[in-house]
Amino acid sequence: MDVRQLRYFVAVAQERNFTRAAERLNIAQPPLSRQIQGLEDELGVQLIDRSERPLKLTEAGRFFYEQALQMIGRMDQIRNTTRQLGRSGRSLFVVGCVASTLYGGMPDLTRRMRRLWPDMEIELKEMSSTQQVAALKEGRIDLGFGRVRVTDPAIERITLREERLVLALPLDHPKLAQKGPLPLSTLEDEMLVLYPSEPRPSFADEVLVLLGDRNVRPRAIREVRELQMALGLVAADDGVTIVPAAAQRLRSYDVAYRHFDDPKLVSPIIMSYRANDASGRIEAIKQLIREMYADRPDWLQLSENRLLPP
């Protein structure tokens, strides 16, 4: 399977006709048909229902189409970025981060890095804490910000802060009538929505450990892939979820947030980088973080963090 085959399949899926797809691709129809047949043979599934007119994608074909679009888009992005870097002579610094850090200090830190290194291209990539470790070792990213403690001798880790966790509830939830922080035992009557469902271990496992340590068992648990989906379900009155306090900045969802009465319910923000990094940038980034904390931005005060020295 290669990118050319993916482009051929996407053209057929969009045109819903082999002849029109071949004209769009500027190739003859028989080679196009052979390429699609070869793709189906390699995958071992039928992607296109040829008995329908116009052509119709099978269930597997619809899934493959969505994935192919993403892969082609990513390959185009890689090609264009590589060309831009080569022509400009700028260096590239890639930062991996879990999504929840984007509601806290990640945007602020990125702006400071760009001001410090105006000739460097800084790219943010969303990935889980465990994915960051592999990406650091393979050289695909230069720095990572996650929430799960992963031990690897090739990776240095620094816990920057411990962020309070809060409970997100539907706006009409009866528990909102109570004044003050809520006990964690509140969850015993609730459907708890956890995220992300994969890859594991993840923030979901951190929450499960906190619950297990305190012998709290929710009425039921549902797992979803993303924070946004979890909050959407809460807004739809389909459960409650636990989020880092900085996520309260997500005001586009119809949910309310309440603190827990246990100040030890926290989630760490962990900075990871390659051991023996000789670039000199890591120490400079640590200094930027110190300066950022000293400024006491709104998101930091909202989170009620326990700060730890970088």
C-alpha atoms as one frame of an Amber mdcrd trajectory, in Angstrom:
protein
   0.000   0.000   0.000   1.399   3.418  -0.928   0.253   7.032  -1.142  -0.504
   6.707  -4.847  -2.991   3.910  -4.171  -4.603   6.000  -1.449  -5.025   8.912
  -3.869  -6.517   6.573  -6.476  -9.000   5.169  -3.975 -10.015   8.642  -2.746
 -10.654   9.751  -6.331 -12.892   6.748  -7.003 -14.716   7.223  -3.691 -15.391
  10.881  -4.441 -16.321  10.475  -8.113 -18.253   7.226  -7.466 -17.292   6.218
 -10.978 -14.100   4.603 -12.310 -14.202   6.433 -15.641 -14.534   9.898 -14.127
 -11.895   9.061 -11.480  -9.477   7.936 -14.204 -10.051  11.177 -16.139  -9.453
  13.191 -12.966  -6.207  11.312 -12.331  -5.135  11.489 -15.991  -4.694   7.719
 -16.270  -6.471   4.972 -18.169  -9.338   3.179 -16.458  -7.950  -0.407 -16.542
  -4.792   0.424 -14.522  -6.943   2.319 -12.008  -9.275  -0.659 -11.614  -6.279
  -2.963 -11.119  -4.839  -0.678  -8.443  -8.099  -0.637  -6.485  -8.473  -4.410
  -6.846  -4.900  -4.864  -5.635  -5.625  -2.651  -2.632  -8.683  -4.743  -1.752
  -6.686  -7.959  -2.178  -3.964  -6.649   0.155  -6.494  -5.651   2.804  -8.574
  -8.785   2.364 -11.854  -6.827   2.277 -14.107  -5.282  -0.334 -13.954  -1.489
  -0.253 -16.326  -0.670  -3.117 -19.677  -2.231  -3.953 -19.477  -2.435  -7.741
 -23.033  -3.731  -8.075 -24.381  -0.283  -7.280 -24.614   2.588  -9.754 -23.208
   5.016  -8.890 -20.549   3.087  -6.990 -21.046   2.777  -3.253 -18.489   2.324
  -0.491 -18.854  -0.625   1.845 -18.667  -0.105   5.613 -14.968  -0.970   5.484
 -14.592   1.339   2.499 -16.088   4.299   4.356 -13.678   3.761   7.237 -10.733
   3.386   4.864 -11.765   6.541   2.981 -11.721   8.676   6.140  -8.338   7.293
   7.169  -6.922   7.726   3.663  -7.940  11.394   3.620  -6.120  11.949   6.909
  -2.996  10.133   5.730  -2.873  12.033   2.454  -3.356  15.315   4.303  -0.563
  14.431   6.703   1.787  13.465   3.854   1.022  16.742   2.068   1.724  18.640
   5.282   5.049  16.817   5.752   6.086  17.575   2.179   5.132  21.247   2.358
   6.730  21.825   5.771   9.927  20.088   4.678  10.138  22.291   1.600   9.490
  25.438   3.631  12.166  24.552   6.176  14.653  23.701   3.465  14.077  26.977
   1.629  14.012  29.162   4.741  16.909  27.520   6.575  14.863  27.594   9.817
  15.224  24.827  12.380  12.233  22.814  13.600  11.374  22.139  17.259   8.449
  19.773  17.839   6.543  19.671  21.128   4.232  16.781  21.970   1.435  17.484
  24.443  -1.735  15.977  25.833  -4.813  17.981  24.849  -5.642  19.197  28.353
  -2.374  21.176  28.587  -3.673  23.440  25.816  -6.198  24.895  28.271  -3.414
  25.777  30.698   0.123  26.939  30.107   0.974  25.382  26.747  -0.163  28.294
  24.531   1.558  30.827  26.831   4.808  28.838  26.834   4.710  28.416  23.057
   4.369  32.177  22.543   7.349  32.782  24.829   9.416  30.208  22.932   8.593
  31.867  19.629   9.632  35.250  20.980  12.902  33.788  22.280  13.653  31.909
  19.046  12.000  33.886  16.217  13.957  31.976  13.555  12.825  28.554  14.784
   9.698  26.767  13.589   7.794  25.456  16.637   5.181  22.765  16.007   2.704
  21.398  18.565   1.534  17.810  18.167  -1.187  16.220  20.255  -0.169  12.823
  21.629  -0.588  10.802  24.794   2.049  10.640  27.537   3.149   7.151  26.502
   3.294   8.122  22.831   5.544  11.031  23.775   8.175   8.685  25.230   8.425
   6.697  21.993   8.414   9.897  19.903  11.254  11.388  21.980  13.382   8.267
  21.614  12.750   8.132  17.868  13.501  11.842  17.429  10.010  12.708  16.189
   9.531  15.295  18.949  11.995  17.334  21.025   9.923  17.918  24.156   6.805
  16.458  25.735   4.153  17.597  28.215   1.945  14.868  29.661   0.139  13.669
  32.776   1.154  10.015  33.172   4.444   9.090  34.851   6.306   6.824  32.440
   9.737   5.537  33.486  12.392   5.096  30.809  16.181   5.463  31.268  16.462
   7.371  28.002  13.990  10.042  29.110  14.310  12.728  31.779  11.114  13.825
  33.522  10.258  16.881  35.601   6.937  17.356  37.376   6.190  21.045  36.847
   3.028  21.329  38.898   0.150  19.352  40.323  -3.172  20.604  39.040  -6.391
  20.312  41.032  -9.083  18.110  39.543 -12.689  19.280  39.342 -16.012  17.618
  38.640 -17.985  18.602  35.533 -21.771  18.208  35.917 -24.868  19.000  33.834
 -26.251  22.484  34.549 -29.394  21.100  36.197 -27.662  18.502  38.369 -29.162
  18.404  41.898 -25.696  18.313  43.507 -25.170  21.909  42.337 -27.687  23.001
  44.989 -25.128  22.092  47.647 -22.740  24.808  48.704 -18.994  24.299  48.799
 -16.757  21.526  47.432 -18.166  18.062  46.841 -16.869  14.778  48.292 -15.459
  12.225  45.866 -18.120   9.813  47.115 -20.578  11.892  45.056 -19.534   9.697
  42.138 -21.026   6.571  43.696 -24.450   7.631  42.417 -23.210   8.697  38.997
 -22.331   7.493  35.525 -18.664   8.545  35.284 -17.338   9.385  31.815 -13.596
   8.737  31.515 -11.181   9.783  28.786  -9.130   8.966  26.830 -10.170   5.383
  26.188  -6.931   4.744  24.273  -3.975   4.505  24.131  -3.346   3.239  27.660
  -2.107   3.969  30.261  -3.690   7.417  30.226  -5.389  10.083  32.326  -8.320
   7.679  32.644  -6.098   5.232  34.532  -4.854   8.012  36.807  -8.460   8.784
  37.751  -9.218   5.107  38.325  -6.236   4.852  40.675  -7.449   7.880  42.659
 -10.893   6.308  42.976  -9.493   2.925  43.960  -7.227   4.419  46.623 -10.287
   6.002  48.225 -12.608   2.996  47.746 -15.009   5.018  45.606 -16.993   3.044
  43.033 -19.094   4.984  40.518 -22.484   3.545  39.618 -21.216   2.955  36.088
 -18.247   3.957  33.922 -18.190   4.919  30.269 -14.981   5.571  28.341 -14.620
   7.933  25.372 -11.680   8.986  23.263 -11.492  12.728  23.953 -12.084  15.372
  26.612 -14.452  17.244  24.298 -16.636  14.150  23.904 -16.702  13.628  27.661
 -17.871  17.210  28.225 -20.422  16.872  25.441 -21.951  13.846  27.145 -22.067
  15.721  30.442 -23.836  18.637  28.749 -26.343  16.118  27.360 -27.037  14.902
  30.917 -25.403  11.564  30.153 -23.048  11.437  33.137 -20.361  13.444  34.900
 -16.624  13.620  34.302 -13.439  14.597  36.100 -11.195  17.150  34.396  -8.106
  19.213  35.226  -9.144  22.573  36.646  -7.788  24.543  33.679 -10.430  22.869
  31.497 -12.961  25.207  33.133 -11.882  27.683  30.469 -13.900  25.584  28.000
 -17.033  27.692  28.272 -18.560  26.468  25.014 -20.108  23.483  26.827 -23.278
  23.691  28.959 -21.670  22.231  32.067 -20.908  23.412  35.592 -17.717  22.753
  37.523 -17.276  22.035  41.214 -14.133  21.427  43.259 -13.669  18.334  45.379
 -13.172  18.655  49.123  -9.959  16.596  48.900  -7.002  18.868  47.952  -4.922
  15.787  47.129  -7.028  15.048  44.076  -4.515  16.384  41.582  -3.050  15.538
  38.200   0.620  16.218  37.451   1.946  18.185  34.494   5.140  16.390  33.483
   7.786  17.731  31.117   9.787  15.014  29.349  12.901  15.284  27.210  15.787
  13.157  26.021  18.440  12.402  28.641  21.717  14.242  28.033  20.075  16.682
  25.608  22.910  18.855  24.388  20.911  21.497  22.512  20.798  23.933  25.426
  17.150  24.664  24.697  15.782  22.587  27.578  17.401  24.805  30.214  16.137
  27.888  28.406  12.599  26.434  28.365  12.803  25.710  32.097  13.641  29.379
  32.645  10.686  30.422  30.482   8.424  28.252  32.646   9.767  29.860  35.825
   9.046  33.309  34.391   5.583  32.205  33.268   4.699  30.948  36.751   6.049
  34.152  38.315   3.598  36.175  36.218   0.665  34.285  37.844  -1.507  34.142
  34.698  -5.268  33.661  34.968  -5.172  29.994  33.982  -2.673  29.264  36.751
  -4.812  30.888  39.431  -7.910  29.093  38.115  -6.158  25.751  38.435  -5.142
  26.244  42.090  -1.876  24.494  41.306   0.777  23.311  43.693   3.853  24.605
  41.902   7.037  22.586  41.771  10.415  24.027  40.688  11.384  23.194  37.074
